[in-house]
XYZ file of C-alpha atoms in Angstrom:
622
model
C -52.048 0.618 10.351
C -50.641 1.027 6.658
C -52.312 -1.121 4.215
C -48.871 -0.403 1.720
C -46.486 -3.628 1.513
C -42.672 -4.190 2.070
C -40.684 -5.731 -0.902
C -37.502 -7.300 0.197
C -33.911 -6.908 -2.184
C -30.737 -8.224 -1.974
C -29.289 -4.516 -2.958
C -30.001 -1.104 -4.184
C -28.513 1.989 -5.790
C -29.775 5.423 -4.852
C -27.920 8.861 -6.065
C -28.750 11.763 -4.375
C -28.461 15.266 -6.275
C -29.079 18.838 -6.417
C -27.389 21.792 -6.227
C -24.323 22.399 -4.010
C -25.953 24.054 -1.716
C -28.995 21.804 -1.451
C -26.829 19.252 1.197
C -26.955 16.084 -0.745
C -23.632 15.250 0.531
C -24.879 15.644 4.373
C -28.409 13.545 3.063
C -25.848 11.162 1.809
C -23.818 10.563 4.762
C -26.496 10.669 7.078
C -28.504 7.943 5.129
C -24.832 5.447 4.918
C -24.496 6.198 8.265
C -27.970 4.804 9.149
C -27.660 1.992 6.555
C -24.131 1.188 8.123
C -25.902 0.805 11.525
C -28.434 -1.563 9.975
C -25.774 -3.876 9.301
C -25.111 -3.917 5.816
C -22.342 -3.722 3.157
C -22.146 -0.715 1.573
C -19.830 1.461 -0.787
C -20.408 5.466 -1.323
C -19.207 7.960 -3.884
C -19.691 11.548 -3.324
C -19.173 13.460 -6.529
C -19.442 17.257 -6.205
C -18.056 20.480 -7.398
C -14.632 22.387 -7.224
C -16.220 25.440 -6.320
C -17.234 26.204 -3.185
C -20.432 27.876 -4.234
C -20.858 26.889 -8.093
C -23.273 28.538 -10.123
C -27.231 27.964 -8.252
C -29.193 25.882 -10.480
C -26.621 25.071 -13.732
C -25.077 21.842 -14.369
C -21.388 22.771 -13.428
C -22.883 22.948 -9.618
C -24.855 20.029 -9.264
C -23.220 18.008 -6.391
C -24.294 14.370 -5.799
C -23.699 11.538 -3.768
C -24.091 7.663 -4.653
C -24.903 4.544 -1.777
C -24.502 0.914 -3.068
C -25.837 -1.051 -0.246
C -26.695 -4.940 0.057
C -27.371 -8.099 2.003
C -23.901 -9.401 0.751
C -20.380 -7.797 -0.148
C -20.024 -4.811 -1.553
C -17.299 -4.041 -3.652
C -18.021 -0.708 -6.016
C -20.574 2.206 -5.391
C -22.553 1.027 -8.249
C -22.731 1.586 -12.314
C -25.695 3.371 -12.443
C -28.268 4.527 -9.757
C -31.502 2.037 -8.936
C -33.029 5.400 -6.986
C -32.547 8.974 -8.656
C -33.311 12.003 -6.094
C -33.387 14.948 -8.304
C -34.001 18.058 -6.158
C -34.090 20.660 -9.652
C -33.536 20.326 -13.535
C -29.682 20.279 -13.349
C -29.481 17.399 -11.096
C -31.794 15.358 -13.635
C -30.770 16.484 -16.757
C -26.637 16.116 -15.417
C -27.206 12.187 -14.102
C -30.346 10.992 -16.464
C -27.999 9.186 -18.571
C -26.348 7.708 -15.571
C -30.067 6.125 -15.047
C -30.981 2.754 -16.501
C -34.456 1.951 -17.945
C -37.318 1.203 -14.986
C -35.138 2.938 -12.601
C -36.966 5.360 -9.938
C -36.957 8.728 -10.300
C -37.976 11.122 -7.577
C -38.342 14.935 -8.704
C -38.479 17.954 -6.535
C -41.202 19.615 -8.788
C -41.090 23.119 -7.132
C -37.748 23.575 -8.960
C -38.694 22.959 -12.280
C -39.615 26.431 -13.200
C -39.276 28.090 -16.219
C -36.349 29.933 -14.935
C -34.807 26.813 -13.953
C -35.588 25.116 -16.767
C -33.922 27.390 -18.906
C -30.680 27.194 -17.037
C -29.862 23.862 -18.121
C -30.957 24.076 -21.888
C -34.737 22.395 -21.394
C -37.277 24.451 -23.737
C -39.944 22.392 -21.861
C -40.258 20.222 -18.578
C -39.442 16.342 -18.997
C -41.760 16.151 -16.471
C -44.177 16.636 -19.021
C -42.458 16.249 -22.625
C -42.786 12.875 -22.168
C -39.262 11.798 -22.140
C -38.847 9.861 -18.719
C -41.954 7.580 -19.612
C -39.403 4.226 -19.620
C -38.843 5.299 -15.565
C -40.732 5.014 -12.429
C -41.395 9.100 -11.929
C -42.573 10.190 -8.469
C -43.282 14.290 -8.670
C -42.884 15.434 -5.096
C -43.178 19.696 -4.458
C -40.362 18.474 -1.758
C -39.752 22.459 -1.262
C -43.249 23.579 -0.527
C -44.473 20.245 1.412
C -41.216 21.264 3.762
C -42.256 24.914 3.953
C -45.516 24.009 4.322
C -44.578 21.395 7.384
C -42.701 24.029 8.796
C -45.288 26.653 9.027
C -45.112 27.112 12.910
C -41.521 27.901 12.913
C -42.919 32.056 12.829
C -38.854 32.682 13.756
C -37.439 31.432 10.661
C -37.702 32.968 7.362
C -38.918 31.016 4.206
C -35.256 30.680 2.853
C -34.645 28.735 6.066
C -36.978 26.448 6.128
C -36.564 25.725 2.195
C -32.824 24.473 3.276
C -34.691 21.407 5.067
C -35.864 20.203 2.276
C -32.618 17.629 2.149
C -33.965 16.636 5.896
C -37.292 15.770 3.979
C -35.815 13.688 1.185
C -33.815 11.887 3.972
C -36.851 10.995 5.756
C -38.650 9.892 2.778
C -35.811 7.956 1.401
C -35.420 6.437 5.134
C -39.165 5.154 5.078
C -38.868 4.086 1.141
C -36.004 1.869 2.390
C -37.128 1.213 5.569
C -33.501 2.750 7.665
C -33.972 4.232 11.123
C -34.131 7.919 11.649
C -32.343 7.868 15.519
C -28.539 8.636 14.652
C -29.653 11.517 11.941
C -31.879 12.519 15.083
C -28.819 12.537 17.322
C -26.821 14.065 14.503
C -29.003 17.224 14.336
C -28.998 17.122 17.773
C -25.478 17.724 18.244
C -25.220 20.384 15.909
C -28.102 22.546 16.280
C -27.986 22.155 20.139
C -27.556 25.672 20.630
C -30.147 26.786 18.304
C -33.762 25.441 19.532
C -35.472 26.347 16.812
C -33.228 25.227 13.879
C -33.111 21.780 15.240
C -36.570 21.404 16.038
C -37.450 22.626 12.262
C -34.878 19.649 10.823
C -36.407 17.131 13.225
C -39.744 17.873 11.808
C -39.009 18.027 8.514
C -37.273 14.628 8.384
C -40.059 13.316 10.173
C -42.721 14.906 7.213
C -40.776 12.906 4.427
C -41.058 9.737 6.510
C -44.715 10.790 7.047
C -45.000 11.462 3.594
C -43.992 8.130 2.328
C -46.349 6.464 4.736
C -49.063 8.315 3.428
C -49.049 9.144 0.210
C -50.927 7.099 -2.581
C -47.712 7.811 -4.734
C -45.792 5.226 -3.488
C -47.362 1.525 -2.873
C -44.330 0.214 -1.469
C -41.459 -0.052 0.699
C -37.688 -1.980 0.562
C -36.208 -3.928 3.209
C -32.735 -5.184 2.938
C -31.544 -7.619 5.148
C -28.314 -7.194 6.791
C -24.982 -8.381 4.792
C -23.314 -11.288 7.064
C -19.759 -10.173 8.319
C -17.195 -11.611 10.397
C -17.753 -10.838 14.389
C -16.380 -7.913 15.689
C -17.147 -3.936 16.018
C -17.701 -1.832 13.039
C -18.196 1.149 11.806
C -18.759 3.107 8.628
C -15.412 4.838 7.519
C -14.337 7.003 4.496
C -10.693 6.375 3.725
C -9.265 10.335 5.323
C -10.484 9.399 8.544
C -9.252 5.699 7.900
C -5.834 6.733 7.222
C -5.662 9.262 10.064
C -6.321 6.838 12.790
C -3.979 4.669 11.202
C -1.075 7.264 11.460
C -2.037 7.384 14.965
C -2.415 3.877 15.853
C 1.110 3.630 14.350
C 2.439 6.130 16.180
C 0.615 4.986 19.519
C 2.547 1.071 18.319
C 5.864 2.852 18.140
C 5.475 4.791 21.315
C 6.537 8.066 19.653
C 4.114 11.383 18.846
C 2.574 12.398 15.794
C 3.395 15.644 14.527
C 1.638 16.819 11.025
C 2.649 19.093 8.839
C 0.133 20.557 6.114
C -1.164 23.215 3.705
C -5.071 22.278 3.297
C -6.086 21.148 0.126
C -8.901 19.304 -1.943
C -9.288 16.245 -1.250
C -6.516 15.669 1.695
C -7.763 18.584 3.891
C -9.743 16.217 6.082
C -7.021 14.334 7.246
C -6.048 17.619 8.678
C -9.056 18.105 10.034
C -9.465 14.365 11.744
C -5.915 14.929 13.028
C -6.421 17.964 14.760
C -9.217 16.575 16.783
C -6.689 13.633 18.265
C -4.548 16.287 19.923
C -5.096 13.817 23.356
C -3.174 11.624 21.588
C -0.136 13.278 21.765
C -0.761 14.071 17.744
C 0.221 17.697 17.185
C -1.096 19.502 13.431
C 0.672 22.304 12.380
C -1.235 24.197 9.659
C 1.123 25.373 7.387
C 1.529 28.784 5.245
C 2.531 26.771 1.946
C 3.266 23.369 0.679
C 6.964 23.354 1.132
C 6.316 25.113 5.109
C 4.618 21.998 5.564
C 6.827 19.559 5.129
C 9.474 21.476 6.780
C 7.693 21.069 9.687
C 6.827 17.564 8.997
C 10.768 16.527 8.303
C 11.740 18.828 11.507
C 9.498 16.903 14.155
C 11.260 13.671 11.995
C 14.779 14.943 12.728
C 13.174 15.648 16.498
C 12.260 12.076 17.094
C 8.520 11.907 16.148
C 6.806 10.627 12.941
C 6.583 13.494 10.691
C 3.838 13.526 8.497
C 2.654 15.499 5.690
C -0.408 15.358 3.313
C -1.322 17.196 -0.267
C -2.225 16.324 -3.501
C -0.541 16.491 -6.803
C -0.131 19.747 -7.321
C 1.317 19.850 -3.567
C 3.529 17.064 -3.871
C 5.250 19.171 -6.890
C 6.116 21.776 -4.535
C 7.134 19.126 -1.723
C 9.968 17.663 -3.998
C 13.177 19.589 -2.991
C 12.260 18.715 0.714
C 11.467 15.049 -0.016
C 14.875 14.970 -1.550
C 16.433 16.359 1.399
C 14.366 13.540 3.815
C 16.451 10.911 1.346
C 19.747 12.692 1.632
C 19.109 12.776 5.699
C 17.318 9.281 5.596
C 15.156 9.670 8.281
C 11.580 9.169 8.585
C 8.493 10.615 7.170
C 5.226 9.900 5.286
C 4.163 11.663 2.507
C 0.145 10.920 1.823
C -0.641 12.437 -1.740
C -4.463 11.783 -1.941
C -4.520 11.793 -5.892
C -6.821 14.033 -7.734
C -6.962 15.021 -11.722
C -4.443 16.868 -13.254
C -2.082 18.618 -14.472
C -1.869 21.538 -12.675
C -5.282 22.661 -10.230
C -6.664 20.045 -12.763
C -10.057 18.526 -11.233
C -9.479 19.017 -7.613
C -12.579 16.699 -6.529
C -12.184 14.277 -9.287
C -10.138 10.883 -8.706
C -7.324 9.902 -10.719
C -4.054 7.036 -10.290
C -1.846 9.749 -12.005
C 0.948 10.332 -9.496
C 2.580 7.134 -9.290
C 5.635 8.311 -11.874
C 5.707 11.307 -9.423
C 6.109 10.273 -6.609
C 8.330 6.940 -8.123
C 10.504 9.891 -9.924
C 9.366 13.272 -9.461
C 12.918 14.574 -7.665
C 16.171 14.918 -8.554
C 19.455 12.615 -8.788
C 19.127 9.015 -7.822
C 16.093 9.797 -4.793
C 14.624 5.973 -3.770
C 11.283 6.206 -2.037
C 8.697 3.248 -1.000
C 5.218 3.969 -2.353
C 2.208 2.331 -1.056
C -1.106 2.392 -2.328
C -4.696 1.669 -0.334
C -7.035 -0.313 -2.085
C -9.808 0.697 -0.365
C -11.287 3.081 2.356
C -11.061 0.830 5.245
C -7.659 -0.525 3.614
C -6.434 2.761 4.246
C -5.905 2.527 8.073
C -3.763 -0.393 7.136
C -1.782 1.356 4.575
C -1.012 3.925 6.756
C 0.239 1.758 9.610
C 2.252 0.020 6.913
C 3.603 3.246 5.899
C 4.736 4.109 9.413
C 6.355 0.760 9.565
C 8.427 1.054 6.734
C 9.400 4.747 7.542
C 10.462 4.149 11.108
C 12.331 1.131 10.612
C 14.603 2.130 7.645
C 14.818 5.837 7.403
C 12.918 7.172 4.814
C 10.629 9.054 3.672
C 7.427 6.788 2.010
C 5.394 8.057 -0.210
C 1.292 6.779 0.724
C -0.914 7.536 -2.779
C -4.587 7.520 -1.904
C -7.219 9.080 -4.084
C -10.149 10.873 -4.275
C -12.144 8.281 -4.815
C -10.924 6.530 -1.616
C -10.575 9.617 0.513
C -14.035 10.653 0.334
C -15.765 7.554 -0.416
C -17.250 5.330 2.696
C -17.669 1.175 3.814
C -17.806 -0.212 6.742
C -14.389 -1.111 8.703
C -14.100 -3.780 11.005
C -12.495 -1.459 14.364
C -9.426 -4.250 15.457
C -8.112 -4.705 18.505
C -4.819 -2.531 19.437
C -3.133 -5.784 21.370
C -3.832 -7.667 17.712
C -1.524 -4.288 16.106
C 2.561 -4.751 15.458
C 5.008 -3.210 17.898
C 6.248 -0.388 15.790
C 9.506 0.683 18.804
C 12.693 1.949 17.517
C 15.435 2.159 19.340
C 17.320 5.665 19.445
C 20.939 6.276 18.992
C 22.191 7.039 23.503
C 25.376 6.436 22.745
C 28.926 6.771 20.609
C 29.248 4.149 18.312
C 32.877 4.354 17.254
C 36.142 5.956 17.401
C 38.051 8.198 15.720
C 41.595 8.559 14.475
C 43.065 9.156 18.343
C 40.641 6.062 19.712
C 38.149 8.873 20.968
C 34.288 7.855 21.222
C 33.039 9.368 18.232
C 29.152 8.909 16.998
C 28.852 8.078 13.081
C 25.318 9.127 11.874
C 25.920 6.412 8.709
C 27.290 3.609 10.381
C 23.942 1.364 9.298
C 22.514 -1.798 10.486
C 23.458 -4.974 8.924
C 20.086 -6.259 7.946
C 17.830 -2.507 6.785
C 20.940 -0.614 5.961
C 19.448 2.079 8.293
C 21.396 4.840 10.078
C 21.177 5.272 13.456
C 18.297 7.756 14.924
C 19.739 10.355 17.094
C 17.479 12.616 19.008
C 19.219 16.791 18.715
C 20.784 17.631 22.018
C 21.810 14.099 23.091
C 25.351 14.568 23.974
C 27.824 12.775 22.429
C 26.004 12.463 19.145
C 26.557 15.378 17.426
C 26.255 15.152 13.566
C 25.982 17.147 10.733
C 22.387 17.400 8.598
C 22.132 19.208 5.349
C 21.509 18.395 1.843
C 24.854 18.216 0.683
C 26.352 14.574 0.571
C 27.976 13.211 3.292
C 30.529 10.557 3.649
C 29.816 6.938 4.444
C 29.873 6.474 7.972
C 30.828 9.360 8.967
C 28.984 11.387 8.117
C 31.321 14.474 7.241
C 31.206 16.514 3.621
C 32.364 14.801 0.944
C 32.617 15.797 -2.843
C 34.450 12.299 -3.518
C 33.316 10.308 -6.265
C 33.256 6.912 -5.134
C 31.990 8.349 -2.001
C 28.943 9.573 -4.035
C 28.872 6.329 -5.820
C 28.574 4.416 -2.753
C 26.360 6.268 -0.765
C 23.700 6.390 -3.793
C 23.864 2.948 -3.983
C 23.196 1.600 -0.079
C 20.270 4.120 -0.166
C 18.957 1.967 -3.379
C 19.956 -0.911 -1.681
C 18.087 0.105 1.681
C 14.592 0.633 -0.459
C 14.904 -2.337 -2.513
C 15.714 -4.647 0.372
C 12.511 -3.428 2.683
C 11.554 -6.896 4.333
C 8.343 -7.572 4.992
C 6.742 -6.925 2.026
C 4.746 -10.256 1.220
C 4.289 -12.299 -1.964
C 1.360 -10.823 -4.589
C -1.293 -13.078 -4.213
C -3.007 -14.665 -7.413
C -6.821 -15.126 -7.244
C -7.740 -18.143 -9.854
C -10.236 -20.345 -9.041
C -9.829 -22.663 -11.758
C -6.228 -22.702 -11.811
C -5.993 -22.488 -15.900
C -6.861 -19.366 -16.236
C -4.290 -17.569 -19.465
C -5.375 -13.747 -18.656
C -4.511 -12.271 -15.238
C -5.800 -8.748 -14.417
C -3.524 -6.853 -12.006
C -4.819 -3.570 -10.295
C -3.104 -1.056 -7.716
C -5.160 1.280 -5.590
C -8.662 2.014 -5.784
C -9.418 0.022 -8.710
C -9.580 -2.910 -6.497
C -13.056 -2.943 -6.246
C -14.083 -2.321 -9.946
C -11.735 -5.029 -10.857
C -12.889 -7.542 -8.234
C -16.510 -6.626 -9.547
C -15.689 -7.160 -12.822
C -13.775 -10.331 -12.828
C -16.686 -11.824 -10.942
C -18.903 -11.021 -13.447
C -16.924 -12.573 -16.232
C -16.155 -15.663 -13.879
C -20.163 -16.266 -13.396
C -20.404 -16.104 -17.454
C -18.433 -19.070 -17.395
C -15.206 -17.895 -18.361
C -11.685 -18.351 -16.154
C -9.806 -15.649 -15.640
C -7.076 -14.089 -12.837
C -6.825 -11.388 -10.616
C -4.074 -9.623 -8.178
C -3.463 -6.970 -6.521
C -0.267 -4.286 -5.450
C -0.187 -2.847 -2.788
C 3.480 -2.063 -2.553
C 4.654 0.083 -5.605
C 8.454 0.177 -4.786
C 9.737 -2.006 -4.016
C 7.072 -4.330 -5.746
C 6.478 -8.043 -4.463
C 9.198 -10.442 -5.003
C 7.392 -12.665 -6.909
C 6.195 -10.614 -9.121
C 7.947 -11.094 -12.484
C 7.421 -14.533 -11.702
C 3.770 -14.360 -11.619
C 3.772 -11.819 -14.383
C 5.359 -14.204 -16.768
C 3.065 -17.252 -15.276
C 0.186 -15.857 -17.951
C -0.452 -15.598 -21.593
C -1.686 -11.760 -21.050
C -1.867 -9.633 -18.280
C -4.023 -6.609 -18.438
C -3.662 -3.548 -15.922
C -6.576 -0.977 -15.679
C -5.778 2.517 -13.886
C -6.839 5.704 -13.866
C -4.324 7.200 -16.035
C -2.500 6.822 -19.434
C -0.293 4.144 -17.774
C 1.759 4.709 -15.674
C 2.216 1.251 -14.049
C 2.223 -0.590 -16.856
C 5.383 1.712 -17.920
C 7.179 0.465 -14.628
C 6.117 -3.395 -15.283
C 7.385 -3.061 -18.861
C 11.014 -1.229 -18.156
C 11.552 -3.677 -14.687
C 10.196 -7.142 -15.892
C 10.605 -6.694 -20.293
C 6.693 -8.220 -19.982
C 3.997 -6.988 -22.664
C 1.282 -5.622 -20.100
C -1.514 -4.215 -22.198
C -3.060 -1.350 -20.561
C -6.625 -0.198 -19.842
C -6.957 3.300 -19.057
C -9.451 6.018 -18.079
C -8.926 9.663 -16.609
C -12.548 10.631 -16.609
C -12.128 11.748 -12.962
C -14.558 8.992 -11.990
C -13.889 5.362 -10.957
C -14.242 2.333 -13.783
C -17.653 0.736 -14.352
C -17.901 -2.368 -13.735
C -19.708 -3.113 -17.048
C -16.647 -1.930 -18.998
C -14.125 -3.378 -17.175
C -15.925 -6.199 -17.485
C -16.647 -6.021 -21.659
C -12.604 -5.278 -22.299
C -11.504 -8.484 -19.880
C -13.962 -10.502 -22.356
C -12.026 -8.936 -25.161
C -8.548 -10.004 -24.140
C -9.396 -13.164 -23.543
C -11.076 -13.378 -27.022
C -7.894 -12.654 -28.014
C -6.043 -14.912 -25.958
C -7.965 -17.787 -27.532
């Protein structure tokens, strides 16, 4: 019976990190996924390198990944780490300053060699120099305690039983904190199944670092914390790519038509791909592509065929995409376009976040080339999004542009799983029949003749007979459809595609948060900065102060009553993740004096310093 005692919190931080190859995003994962089952709130942000094999033991390849978790709701991944896992010198000496004061600091000793040491720049060990007195150190040899656990595995070298040493942090993290062991268990299970020994090896050395926290005089303690209360229902832990994935296919299951995806892989919207090509029993078909502009070919084809075309990228992608997203306008039929933002310009920071594709995708083709945007807020918001996205594509013809990020693509929370009879009826109805006459009183079918109320043409499937049409990116003539170089023809036709965009229905009112109902600042957010925001403004709201939040999620058209609320406030302060951008848009459409707050640091906003500039403003309000 352990004589050590349990210490109950209402939330903690822990970071793992090491190098990228040391599986600290797998030892993340599997730990939220465990946490997740325990029934609380969490929020995750993996943070790891471009390369695929960076540099062993420097700071330019230390990968890490972050777990907020608490009894209540969870809105950011955390400022700074409670828990540091440090598995060599370059994962300390690259997050230290990430690390408040009385923090816990767990050290893989074994690494901290000379060699090592002298990688990163230390001319002697802070393990001994001195410098981490202010934090809780624990020194654990986690390599040679795993070698040494796995001594009786005579078929595998020492190299491969070194690589459990993540299974051993896991299991010593899972006792510190008190989460179950049983899904990692079934996890390795089910993927070293076919090798005996491997999984057997990874069993036992998770079970050592549970062992080890139980035992050792090091630590005194462990943490429980309770479960967060949520509404009823089923959950599970999500990161936003699989998020937006099912909902592309929920949306196309709603509108009774197949999913066909078009893509080129690449950081960090390959996993959509990857989650799509799994749901192939759900009449999704993934088509990976040779190139960027392949892809969407294929995407807008299956469109033109009668399914939902899709296509994902990034930036960089989306550059490439342009000439065929103008073509999708020109046509007007349907298709998403998910850009999962990442830092630019150019290959940029691949696995870094960023907000700085709105202008792009608002602008980035050319003539007069109207496209919806949507943004996610979060990673469970992002199955929403995408059935959104559907909705608006199907229903009036266009291609939508759905801007994720990296933050929100790789990052994790739990997602309430809803009901598909609770889900919209996405059905169109295709064109079966002529729908006019021509000069001699002939049924004739008119590919522009639009509907009153969306200004959408009709959708005819290729080889329906009677409906034979012209496609192409040269303009065509108002309801007809033919050729046309004529001016007001041109004039016309670029206007009722404006028209169409700007009159999307369904769109609802931005809702104000303000408690107090006096508040003089409002802070408005798109995207991922939801969270940071919401953090923030709660923070400044429990100091006493009033002060108003709101959030887009439709970029173009934007809210109705926007400029209305806009105006409603003495300042209004939008924070992204670029130099921006949306403030640009809110200046040149509503003439009001939005003061932005910017970062592009590749990482989402702190809390802290979102909260320390709201203070600010309204210092300056007064």
């Amino acid at each position: 019976m352990s004589s050590k005692t349990v210490q109950k919190l209402d939330r903690v931080v822990i970071r793992f990190a090491g190098d990228s190859g040391d599986g600290m995003q797998l030892t993340g994962d599997r730990f939220t996924s465990e946490t997740a089952a325990m029934g609380n709130d969490l929020s995750t942000l993996p943070n790891f390198p471009a390369e695929i094999r960076a540099p062993q033991g420097t700071l330019p390849g230390v990968s890490s990944f972050q777990l907020h978790f608490a009894d209540h709701d969870v809105l950011t991944p955390g400022d700074a780490p409670d828990v540091l896992v440090a598995m060599n010198p370059a994962a300390l000496k690259a997050n230290l300053a990430d690390v408040p004061r009385g923090a816990t600091i767990i050290v893989n000793t074994d690494e901290f060699s000379k060699r090592n040491l002298a990688k990163v720049g230390y001319a002697e060990s802070p393990l001994d120099d001195g410098s981490l007195d202010s934090f809780h150190v624990h020194p654990v040899p986690l390599t040679s305690i795993t070698v040494d656990a796995l001594a009786s595995f005579e078929g595998l070298t020492r190299k491969e039983k070194e690589r459990a040493k993540n299974m051993f942090a896991l299991g010593l993290l899972s006792w510190m904190y008190t989460r179950p062991t049983t899904g990692t268990e079934a996890f390795l299970t089910k993927k070293f199944g076919a090798h005996p020994e491997i999984l057997e090896a990874n069993l036992a050395a998770l079970r050592a670092g549970w062992n080890y926290g139980e035992t050792t005089e090091d630590l005194a303690s462990s943490y429980e914390i309770a479960p967060a209360v949520m509404p009823p229902g089923t959950y599970r832990n999500i990161t936003g790519n699989t998020a937006l994935a099912h909902g592309l296919v929920a949306a196309a299951h709603q509108a009774k038509l197949p999913l066909v995806l078009g893509s080129y892989p690449i950081t960090p919207a390959s996993d959509i791909l990857h989650t799509l090509s799994a749901l192939k029993r759900h009449d999704v078909t993934t088509m990976q592509a040779e190139d960027e502009i392949a892809g969407i070919g294929i995407a807008l084809g299956a469109s033109f065929g009668g399914a939902i075309g899709v296509t994902t990228t990034s930036g960089p992608g989306v550059a490439l995409k342009s000439e065929m997203i103008g073509l999708a306008v020109s046509l007007e039929l349907p298709l998403v376009i998910v850009d999962v933002q990442r830092g630019g310009p150019s290959t940029g920071l691949p696995t870094k976040t960023e907000q700085s594709d709105l202008l792009q995708a608002m602008f980035g083709r050319n003539g007069e080339s109207p496209v919806p945007i949507i943004a996610p807020s979060t990673p469970a918001d992002c199955f929403d999004a995408a059935f959104e996205a559907v909705r608006i594509a199907t229903a009036y013809r266009t291609p939508v542009f759905l801007l994720s990020d990296g933050y929100l693509a790789n990052g994790s929370e739990p997602w309430a799983v809803p009901e598909v009879a609770d889900l919209p009826d996405l059905r169109v109805e295709f064109a079966s029949a002529p729908n006019g006459v021509d000069d001699k009183g002939e049924p004739v079918f008119h590919p522009f003749l639009r509907d009153p109320e969306t200004l959408a043409r009709p959708w005819a499937i290729p080889g329906t007979a009677g409906l034979e049409h012209r496609i192409g990116g040269i303009e065509k003539a108002d309801v007809t459809g033919n050729i046309s170089y004529d001016p007001d023809n041109h004039d016309r036709m670029t206007r009722l595609r404006a028209a169409k965009v700007a009159g999307i229905a369904g769109i609802p009112d931005l809702v104000v948060e303000d408690p107090s109902g006096s508040a003089s600042l409002l802070v408005l957010g798109w995207g991922s900065t939801q969270g940071p925001i919401a953090a923030a403004v709660r923070a400044v709201r429990n100091a006493g102060h009033s002060v108003a939040s709101a959030h887009l999620r439709h970029l173009n058209p934007f809210p109705a009553n926007l400029g209305e609320v806009l105006r409603s406030y003495d300042r209004v302060v939008v924070p992204e993740m670029n130099l921006g951008q949306l403030s640009m848009l809110l200046r040149a459409e509503f003439l009001v004096d939005v003061r932005p707050h910017t970062s592009v640091r590749g990482l989402p906003f702190s809390t802290v310093d979102l909260a320390d500039v709201i203070l600010t403003h309204l210092e300056e309000v007064k």
